[in-house]
Tab-separated table of C-alpha atoms in Angstrom:
chain	number	residue	atom	x	y	z
A	1	UNK	CA	-0.654	-49.388	16.446
A	2	UNK	CA	1.666	-46.670	15.156
A	3	UNK	CA	0.153	-43.203	15.153
A	4	UNK	CA	-0.036	-41.788	11.638
A	5	UNK	CA	1.765	-38.495	11.178
A	6	UNK	CA	0.003	-35.454	9.802
A	7	UNK	CA	0.847	-35.415	6.061
A	8	UNK	CA	-0.070	-31.732	5.591
A	9	UNK	CA	3.436	-30.380	6.433
A	10	UNK	CA	4.990	-32.693	3.805
A	11	UNK	CA	2.438	-31.489	1.264
A	12	UNK	CA	3.091	-27.811	2.063
A	13	UNK	CA	6.882	-28.217	1.979
A	14	UNK	CA	6.796	-30.108	-1.325
A	15	UNK	CA	4.618	-27.450	-2.899
A	16	UNK	CA	6.773	-24.620	-1.526
A	17	UNK	CA	9.953	-26.193	-2.941
A	18	UNK	CA	8.376	-26.550	-6.354
A	19	UNK	CA	7.096	-22.957	-6.304
A	20	UNK	CA	10.504	-21.737	-5.083
A	21	UNK	CA	12.179	-23.141	-8.186
A	22	UNK	CA	9.503	-21.595	-10.367
A	23	UNK	CA	9.984	-18.169	-8.787
A	24	UNK	CA	13.733	-18.328	-9.388
A	25	UNK	CA	13.065	-19.022	-13.061
A	26	UNK	CA	10.341	-16.343	-13.250
A	27	UNK	CA	13.003	-13.681	-12.765
A	28	UNK	CA	16.014	-15.377	-14.341
A	29	UNK	CA	14.394	-16.420	-17.636
A	30	UNK	CA	13.020	-13.043	-18.818
A	31	UNK	CA	16.061	-11.114	-17.605
A	32	UNK	CA	18.414	-13.582	-19.303
A	33	UNK	CA	16.425	-13.355	-22.548
A	34	UNK	CA	16.314	-9.557	-22.334
A	35	UNK	CA	20.080	-9.459	-21.821
A	36	UNK	CA	20.713	-11.815	-24.737
A	37	UNK	CA	18.199	-10.421	-27.228
A	38	UNK	CA	17.326	-6.934	-26.014
A	39	UNK	CA	13.726	-7.649	-27.022
A	40	UNK	CA	10.671	-7.665	-24.763
A	41	UNK	CA	8.772	-9.457	-27.541
A	42	UNK	CA	11.244	-12.334	-27.422
A	43	UNK	CA	11.096	-12.438	-23.621
A	44	UNK	CA	7.304	-12.628	-23.727
A	45	UNK	CA	7.341	-15.373	-26.358
A	46	UNK	CA	9.809	-17.441	-24.333
A	47	UNK	CA	7.729	-16.992	-21.190
A	48	UNK	CA	4.569	-17.984	-23.033
A	49	UNK	CA	6.274	-21.069	-24.418
A	50	UNK	CA	7.038	-22.120	-20.848
A	51	UNK	CA	3.283	-22.253	-20.188
A	52	UNK	CA	2.501	-24.401	-23.222
A	53	UNK	CA	3.447	-27.826	-21.796
A	54	UNK	CA	1.082	-27.288	-18.841
A	55	UNK	CA	-1.885	-26.713	-21.164
A	56	UNK	CA	-1.049	-29.614	-23.485
A	57	UNK	CA	-0.423	-31.960	-20.544
A	58	UNK	CA	-3.797	-31.102	-19.041
A	59	UNK	CA	-5.561	-31.677	-22.357
A	60	UNK	CA	-3.837	-35.030	-22.926
A	61	UNK	CA	-4.288	-36.503	-19.478
A	62	UNK	CA	-7.791	-35.225	-18.859
A	63	UNK	CA	-7.430	-35.361	-15.076
A	64	UNK	CA	-6.226	-32.991	-12.405
A	65	UNK	CA	-3.847	-35.603	-10.993
A	66	UNK	CA	-1.527	-35.208	-13.991
A	67	UNK	CA	-0.956	-31.498	-13.408
A	68	UNK	CA	0.765	-30.332	-10.247
A	69	UNK	CA	-1.483	-27.451	-9.256
A	70	UNK	CA	-4.673	-29.172	-10.346
A	71	UNK	CA	-3.623	-32.297	-8.446
A	72	UNK	CA	-2.778	-30.226	-5.377
A	73	UNK	CA	-6.208	-28.599	-5.377
A	74	UNK	CA	-7.863	-31.978	-5.854
A	75	UNK	CA	-5.740	-33.684	-3.200
A	76	UNK	CA	-5.918	-31.147	-0.367
A	77	UNK	CA	-9.517	-31.957	0.716
A	78	UNK	CA	-8.374	-35.541	1.381
A	79	UNK	CA	-5.880	-34.249	3.970
A	80	UNK	CA	-8.189	-31.960	5.968
A	81	UNK	CA	-11.864	-31.723	6.806
A	82	UNK	CA	-14.275	-29.305	5.156
A	83	UNK	CA	-14.232	-26.874	8.063
A	84	UNK	CA	-10.429	-26.675	7.863
A	85	UNK	CA	-10.246	-26.098	4.098
A	86	UNK	CA	-10.006	-22.312	4.438
A	87	UNK	CA	-7.159	-22.607	6.932
A	88	UNK	CA	-5.375	-25.237	4.829
A	89	UNK	CA	-5.635	-23.143	1.671
A	90	UNK	CA	-4.322	-20.217	3.682
A	91	UNK	CA	-1.320	-22.328	4.675
A	92	UNK	CA	-0.816	-23.292	1.022
A	93	UNK	CA	-0.766	-19.646	-0.015
A	94	UNK	CA	1.491	-18.856	2.930
A	95	UNK	CA	4.018	-21.473	1.829
A	96	UNK	CA	3.784	-20.153	-1.729
A	97	UNK	CA	4.373	-16.665	-0.364
A	98	UNK	CA	7.514	-17.800	1.444
A	99	UNK	CA	8.810	-19.216	-1.821
A	100	UNK	CA	7.807	-16.051	-3.659
A	101	UNK	CA	9.617	-13.920	-1.093
A	102	UNK	CA	12.911	-15.797	-1.386
A	103	UNK	CA	12.887	-17.136	-4.947
A	104	UNK	CA	13.099	-13.955	-7.060
A	105	UNK	CA	15.832	-12.419	-4.892
A	106	UNK	CA	17.771	-15.685	-5.043
A	107	UNK	CA	17.217	-15.804	-8.800
A	108	UNK	CA	18.463	-12.243	-9.253
A	109	UNK	CA	21.554	-12.970	-7.159
A	110	UNK	CA	22.265	-16.255	-8.950
A	111	UNK	CA	21.870	-14.606	-12.353
A	112	UNK	CA	24.158	-11.725	-11.468
A	113	UNK	CA	26.885	-13.769	-9.764
A	114	UNK	CA	26.797	-17.276	-11.270
A	115	UNK	CA	24.870	-17.026	-14.526
A	116	UNK	CA	21.570	-18.475	-15.762
A	117	UNK	CA	22.681	-22.131	-15.912
A	118	UNK	CA	23.202	-22.325	-12.153
A	119	UNK	CA	19.832	-20.649	-11.546
A	120	UNK	CA	18.071	-23.171	-13.786
A	121	UNK	CA	19.900	-26.004	-11.999
A	122	UNK	CA	18.493	-24.746	-8.688
A	123	UNK	CA	15.024	-24.980	-10.191
A	124	UNK	CA	15.666	-28.594	-11.233
A	125	UNK	CA	16.904	-29.523	-7.754
A	126	UNK	CA	13.793	-28.015	-6.177
A	127	UNK	CA	11.592	-30.280	-8.293
A	128	UNK	CA	13.545	-33.359	-7.235
A	129	UNK	CA	13.262	-32.446	-3.558
A	130	UNK	CA	9.554	-31.772	-3.983
A	131	UNK	CA	9.033	-35.155	-5.650
A	132	UNK	CA	10.793	-36.947	-2.783
A	133	UNK	CA	8.463	-35.346	-0.246
A	134	UNK	CA	5.363	-35.989	-2.347
A	135	UNK	CA	6.281	-39.674	-2.543
A	136	UNK	CA	5.882	-39.859	1.240
A	137	UNK	CA	2.277	-38.654	1.196
A	138	UNK	CA	-0.575	-41.148	1.634
A	139	UNK	CA	-2.268	-42.374	-1.516
A	140	UNK	CA	-5.429	-40.539	-2.390
A	141	UNK	CA	-8.267	-42.933	-3.264
A	142	UNK	CA	-10.683	-41.152	-5.616
A	143	UNK	CA	-14.407	-41.490	-5.307
A	144	UNK	CA	-15.927	-44.239	-7.425
A	145	UNK	CA	-19.155	-42.480	-8.324
A	146	UNK	CA	-19.702	-41.590	-11.963
A	147	UNK	CA	-16.521	-43.378	-12.981
A	148	UNK	CA	-18.147	-44.382	-16.259
A	149	UNK	CA	-18.546	-40.780	-17.376
A	150	UNK	CA	-16.225	-38.779	-19.582
A	151	UNK	CA	-13.205	-37.808	-17.470
A	152	UNK	CA	-11.538	-35.460	-19.967
A	153	UNK	CA	-10.742	-31.807	-19.411
A	154	UNK	CA	-13.477	-30.950	-21.919
A	155	UNK	CA	-15.958	-32.743	-19.659
A	156	UNK	CA	-14.718	-30.613	-16.790
A	157	UNK	CA	-15.209	-27.462	-18.854
A	158	UNK	CA	-18.777	-28.534	-19.602
A	159	UNK	CA	-19.405	-28.983	-15.884
A	160	UNK	CA	-18.001	-25.513	-15.193
A	161	UNK	CA	-20.153	-23.987	-17.929
A	162	UNK	CA	-23.347	-25.584	-16.563
A	163	UNK	CA	-22.926	-24.228	-13.029
A	164	UNK	CA	-22.992	-20.462	-12.571
A	165	UNK	CA	-20.869	-20.498	-9.421
A	166	UNK	CA	-18.147	-22.511	-11.161
A	167	UNK	CA	-18.207	-20.222	-14.203
A	168	UNK	CA	-17.919	-17.076	-12.078
A	169	UNK	CA	-15.099	-18.633	-10.065
A	170	UNK	CA	-13.245	-19.489	-13.260
A	171	UNK	CA	-13.685	-15.964	-14.628
A	172	UNK	CA	-12.222	-14.476	-11.461
A	173	UNK	CA	-9.383	-17.003	-11.475
A	174	UNK	CA	-8.576	-16.179	-15.099
A	175	UNK	CA	-8.085	-12.497	-14.273
A	176	UNK	CA	-5.947	-13.398	-11.245
A	177	UNK	CA	-3.760	-15.618	-13.423
A	178	UNK	CA	-3.616	-13.009	-16.186
A	179	UNK	CA	-2.217	-10.483	-13.739
A	180	UNK	CA	0.157	-13.034	-12.215
A	181	UNK	CA	1.567	-13.845	-15.657
A	182	UNK	CA	1.408	-10.552	-17.546
A	183	UNK	CA	2.296	-8.021	-14.833
A	184	UNK	CA	5.789	-9.329	-14.137
A	185	UNK	CA	7.241	-8.846	-17.632
A	186	UNK	CA	6.395	-5.123	-18.026
A	187	UNK	CA	7.620	-4.574	-14.476
A	188	UNK	CA	10.919	-6.272	-15.311
A	189	UNK	CA	11.256	-4.286	-18.544
A	190	UNK	CA	10.589	-1.033	-16.678
A	191	UNK	CA	13.128	-1.953	-14.014
A	192	UNK	CA	15.772	-2.923	-16.588
A	193	UNK	CA	15.301	-0.420	-19.410
A	194	UNK	CA	13.551	2.604	-17.913
A	195	UNK	CA	14.817	2.628	-14.328
A	196	UNK	CA	18.200	0.938	-14.797
A	197	UNK	CA	17.891	-1.246	-11.683
A	198	UNK	CA	20.305	-4.113	-11.043
A	199	UNK	CA	19.067	-7.739	-11.214
A	200	UNK	CA	19.416	-8.039	-7.433
A	201	UNK	CA	17.332	-4.913	-6.799
A	202	UNK	CA	14.718	-6.126	-9.256
A	203	UNK	CA	14.671	-9.520	-7.554
A	204	UNK	CA	14.160	-7.860	-4.165
A	205	UNK	CA	11.247	-5.835	-5.559
A	206	UNK	CA	9.553	-8.977	-6.867
A	207	UNK	CA	10.329	-10.796	-3.616
A	208	UNK	CA	8.225	-8.247	-1.729
A	209	UNK	CA	5.255	-10.161	-3.117
A	210	UNK	CA	5.962	-12.872	-0.565
A	211	UNK	CA	5.112	-10.551	2.325
A	212	UNK	CA	1.534	-10.069	1.177
A	213	UNK	CA	0.532	-13.731	1.187
A	214	UNK	CA	0.837	-14.386	4.949
A	215	UNK	CA	-1.102	-11.207	5.760
A	216	UNK	CA	-3.917	-12.318	3.458
A	217	UNK	CA	-3.952	-15.752	5.070
A	218	UNK	CA	-4.494	-14.256	8.522
A	219	UNK	CA	-7.230	-11.928	7.304
A	220	UNK	CA	-9.040	-14.702	5.466
A	221	UNK	CA	-8.836	-17.049	8.441
A	222	UNK	CA	-10.767	-14.484	10.498
A	223	UNK	CA	-13.252	-13.068	8.020
A	224	UNK	CA	-13.324	-15.305	4.957
A	225	UNK	CA	-16.316	-17.401	5.980
A	226	UNK	CA	-18.410	-14.353	6.900
A	227	UNK	CA	-18.193	-12.420	3.657
A	228	UNK	CA	-19.936	-13.556	0.488
A	229	UNK	CA	-17.242	-14.835	-1.856
A	230	UNK	CA	-18.376	-13.071	-5.089
A	231	UNK	CA	-18.247	-9.659	-3.427
A	232	UNK	CA	-14.970	-10.484	-1.688
A	233	UNK	CA	-13.459	-11.488	-5.030
A	234	UNK	CA	-14.775	-8.295	-6.624
A	235	UNK	CA	-12.902	-6.251	-4.023
A	236	UNK	CA	-9.783	-8.358	-4.509
A	237	UNK	CA	-9.798	-7.862	-8.289
A	238	UNK	CA	-10.349	-4.122	-7.885
A	239	UNK	CA	-7.343	-3.870	-5.551
A	240	UNK	CA	-5.306	-5.961	-7.993
A	241	UNK	CA	-6.192	-3.708	-10.897
A	242	UNK	CA	-5.336	-0.589	-8.946
A	243	UNK	CA	-1.972	-2.042	-7.920
A	244	UNK	CA	-1.137	-2.962	-11.523
A	245	UNK	CA	-1.840	0.635	-12.518
A	246	UNK	CA	0.415	1.942	-9.739
A	247	UNK	CA	3.282	-0.152	-11.099
A	248	UNK	CA	3.079	2.021	-14.222
A	249	UNK	CA	3.320	5.235	-12.213
A	250	UNK	CA	5.884	4.627	-9.470
A	251	UNK	CA	9.605	4.924	-10.197
A	252	UNK	CA	11.186	4.434	-6.755
A	253	UNK	CA	12.208	0.880	-5.948
A	254	UNK	CA	10.669	1.069	-2.459
A	255	UNK	CA	7.256	2.124	-3.790
A	256	UNK	CA	7.378	-0.528	-6.476
A	257	UNK	CA	8.132	-3.152	-3.809
A	258	UNK	CA	5.233	-1.913	-1.663
A	259	UNK	CA	2.879	-2.073	-4.647
A	260	UNK	CA	4.008	-5.596	-5.499
A	261	UNK	CA	3.327	-6.549	-1.869
A	262	UNK	CA	-0.251	-5.250	-2.108
A	263	UNK	CA	-0.769	-6.877	-5.494
A	264	UNK	CA	0.363	-10.303	-4.347
A	265	UNK	CA	-1.437	-10.025	-1.027
A	266	UNK	CA	-4.719	-9.408	-2.816
A	267	UNK	CA	-3.949	-12.166	-5.308
A	268	UNK	CA	-3.226	-14.629	-2.503
A	269	UNK	CA	-6.564	-13.788	-0.917
A	270	UNK	CA	-8.284	-14.306	-4.248
A	271	UNK	CA	-6.601	-17.655	-4.895
A	272	UNK	CA	-7.572	-18.868	-1.397
A	273	UNK	CA	-11.207	-17.889	-1.938
A	274	UNK	CA	-11.330	-19.493	-5.394
A	275	UNK	CA	-9.696	-22.739	-4.264
A	276	UNK	CA	-11.744	-23.120	-1.083
A	277	UNK	CA	-15.049	-22.282	-2.752
A	278	UNK	CA	-14.347	-24.647	-5.635
A	279	UNK	CA	-13.383	-27.455	-3.268
A	280	UNK	CA	-16.574	-26.959	-1.277
A	281	UNK	CA	-19.070	-26.644	-4.135
A	282	UNK	CA	-17.646	-29.446	-6.302
A	283	UNK	CA	-18.583	-33.073	-5.521
A	284	UNK	CA	-15.579	-35.247	-4.743
A	285	UNK	CA	-16.142	-37.467	-7.786
A	286	UNK	CA	-16.037	-34.443	-10.113
A	287	UNK	CA	-13.333	-32.412	-8.393
A	288	UNK	CA	-10.424	-33.779	-10.433
A	289	UNK	CA	-12.094	-32.922	-13.745
A	290	UNK	CA	-13.101	-29.437	-12.608
A	291	UNK	CA	-9.620	-28.624	-11.306
A	292	UNK	CA	-8.046	-29.996	-14.487
A	293	UNK	CA	-10.372	-27.909	-16.640
A	294	UNK	CA	-9.680	-24.808	-14.573
A	295	UNK	CA	-5.934	-25.413	-14.754
A	296	UNK	CA	-6.092	-25.794	-18.534
A	297	UNK	CA	-8.113	-22.583	-18.856
A	298	UNK	CA	-5.928	-20.498	-16.544
A	299	UNK	CA	-2.711	-21.868	-18.076
A	300	UNK	CA	-4.012	-20.815	-21.493
A	301	UNK	CA	-4.734	-17.348	-20.112
A	302	UNK	CA	-1.208	-17.160	-18.665
A	303	UNK	CA	0.331	-18.250	-21.959
A	304	UNK	CA	-1.654	-15.769	-24.039
A	305	UNK	CA	-1.105	-13.041	-21.450
A	306	UNK	CA	2.659	-13.460	-21.534
A	307	UNK	CA	2.821	-13.579	-25.317
A	308	UNK	CA	0.487	-10.609	-25.651
A	309	UNK	CA	2.341	-8.587	-23.022
A	310	UNK	CA	5.636	-9.128	-24.810
A	311	UNK	CA	4.222	-7.985	-28.137
A	312	UNK	CA	2.475	-4.966	-26.643
A	313	UNK	CA	5.550	-3.909	-24.686
A	314	UNK	CA	7.537	-3.934	-27.915
A	315	UNK	CA	4.875	-1.792	-29.594
A	316	UNK	CA	3.834	0.723	-26.928
A	317	UNK	CA	6.143	0.181	-23.935
A	318	UNK	CA	5.598	-1.322	-20.463
A	319	UNK	CA	3.558	1.492	-18.887
A	320	UNK	CA	0.514	1.290	-21.223
A	321	UNK	CA	0.483	-2.503	-20.798
A	322	UNK	CA	0.285	-2.158	-17.012
A	323	UNK	CA	-2.477	0.449	-17.317
A	324	UNK	CA	-4.436	-1.826	-19.690
A	325	UNK	CA	-4.152	-4.707	-17.218
A	326	UNK	CA	-5.486	-2.388	-14.523
A	327	UNK	CA	-8.483	-1.384	-16.655
A	328	UNK	CA	-9.384	-5.035	-17.277
A	329	UNK	CA	-10.280	-5.413	-13.601
A	330	UNK	CA	-13.519	-3.488	-14.140
A	331	UNK	CA	-15.562	-6.031	-16.182
A	332	UNK	CA	-14.456	-8.954	-13.995
A	333	UNK	CA	-15.276	-7.084	-10.792
A	334	UNK	CA	-18.673	-6.087	-12.215
A	335	UNK	CA	-19.431	-9.716	-13.090
A	336	UNK	CA	-18.691	-10.754	-9.509
A	337	UNK	CA	-20.806	-7.942	-8.043
A	338	UNK	CA	-23.738	-9.044	-10.196
A	339	UNK	CA	-23.216	-12.651	-9.131
A	340	UNK	CA	-23.145	-11.587	-5.496
A	341	UNK	CA	-26.344	-9.601	-5.936
A	342	UNK	CA	-28.052	-12.591	-7.521
A	343	UNK	CA	-26.980	-14.813	-4.621
A	344	UNK	CA	-28.282	-12.263	-2.151
């Protein structure tokens, strides 16, 4: 009998390739729009429009398997055991971090030397390569229980609303995604209009985010199961908010890069905690619906965050937007502290 190979490396590589293409576009698209239009409002609207298909696709399909990140969260527990979920999610964030570290710098270089069309072509190639690797993964057979129930995203949202742990997890995830979506644009506008940095320098600053993910993975692997997750998430969101505020205050490229590193490191830790906790507390038969509902909710937050950030930058500038994002950490962190106290 032929020994079956471990499919986890294929899964991690496929995800990293897909994220790599996304990170190239994250830098290229807003900078290209800013160069063409000179308007942060337009850049925010274009970025928000890029999030729209993800929300509509999740609402139409009604299952996590139709959306890449929802499907990945649903599929991972079928590759590893429960005790290895924390480590596996750490590896996922680590692979994402590697893509985050290389993608923006590559995007800035491609934009400056070859133009936006080549950069977008790189993104398309990354998706093809990712699809080839995903095709080699074993088929995931979903649980048959409760198959007669409503399997729409709205059903998943109802499940999240009924369970306090799921609702608190979703609230924390929404703030993490808001920062991930809305912090980049004011940073790029500051770098381009206020600081006069080149696209390559800006790409290198954003690429510093990739250094924080591996550090978080190592820390979580050692201490993640000991700490109570609501309080851990509260700390993570507080660090995130503080880092967003620092991006409004620092002018030196090195300090901006260091702040981005801290911001993404904390975010990676938060995403690992959210994903692992959700995978553990959600029954297998319901996991696809819950991940689909969460993906729809967080994609909506990202879309609105990008559109709102663009409009606010045009009205008040990038610094106040970053400070407002920092202040928003307080109510989310307080919610998590209260949830942790109730659990205790």
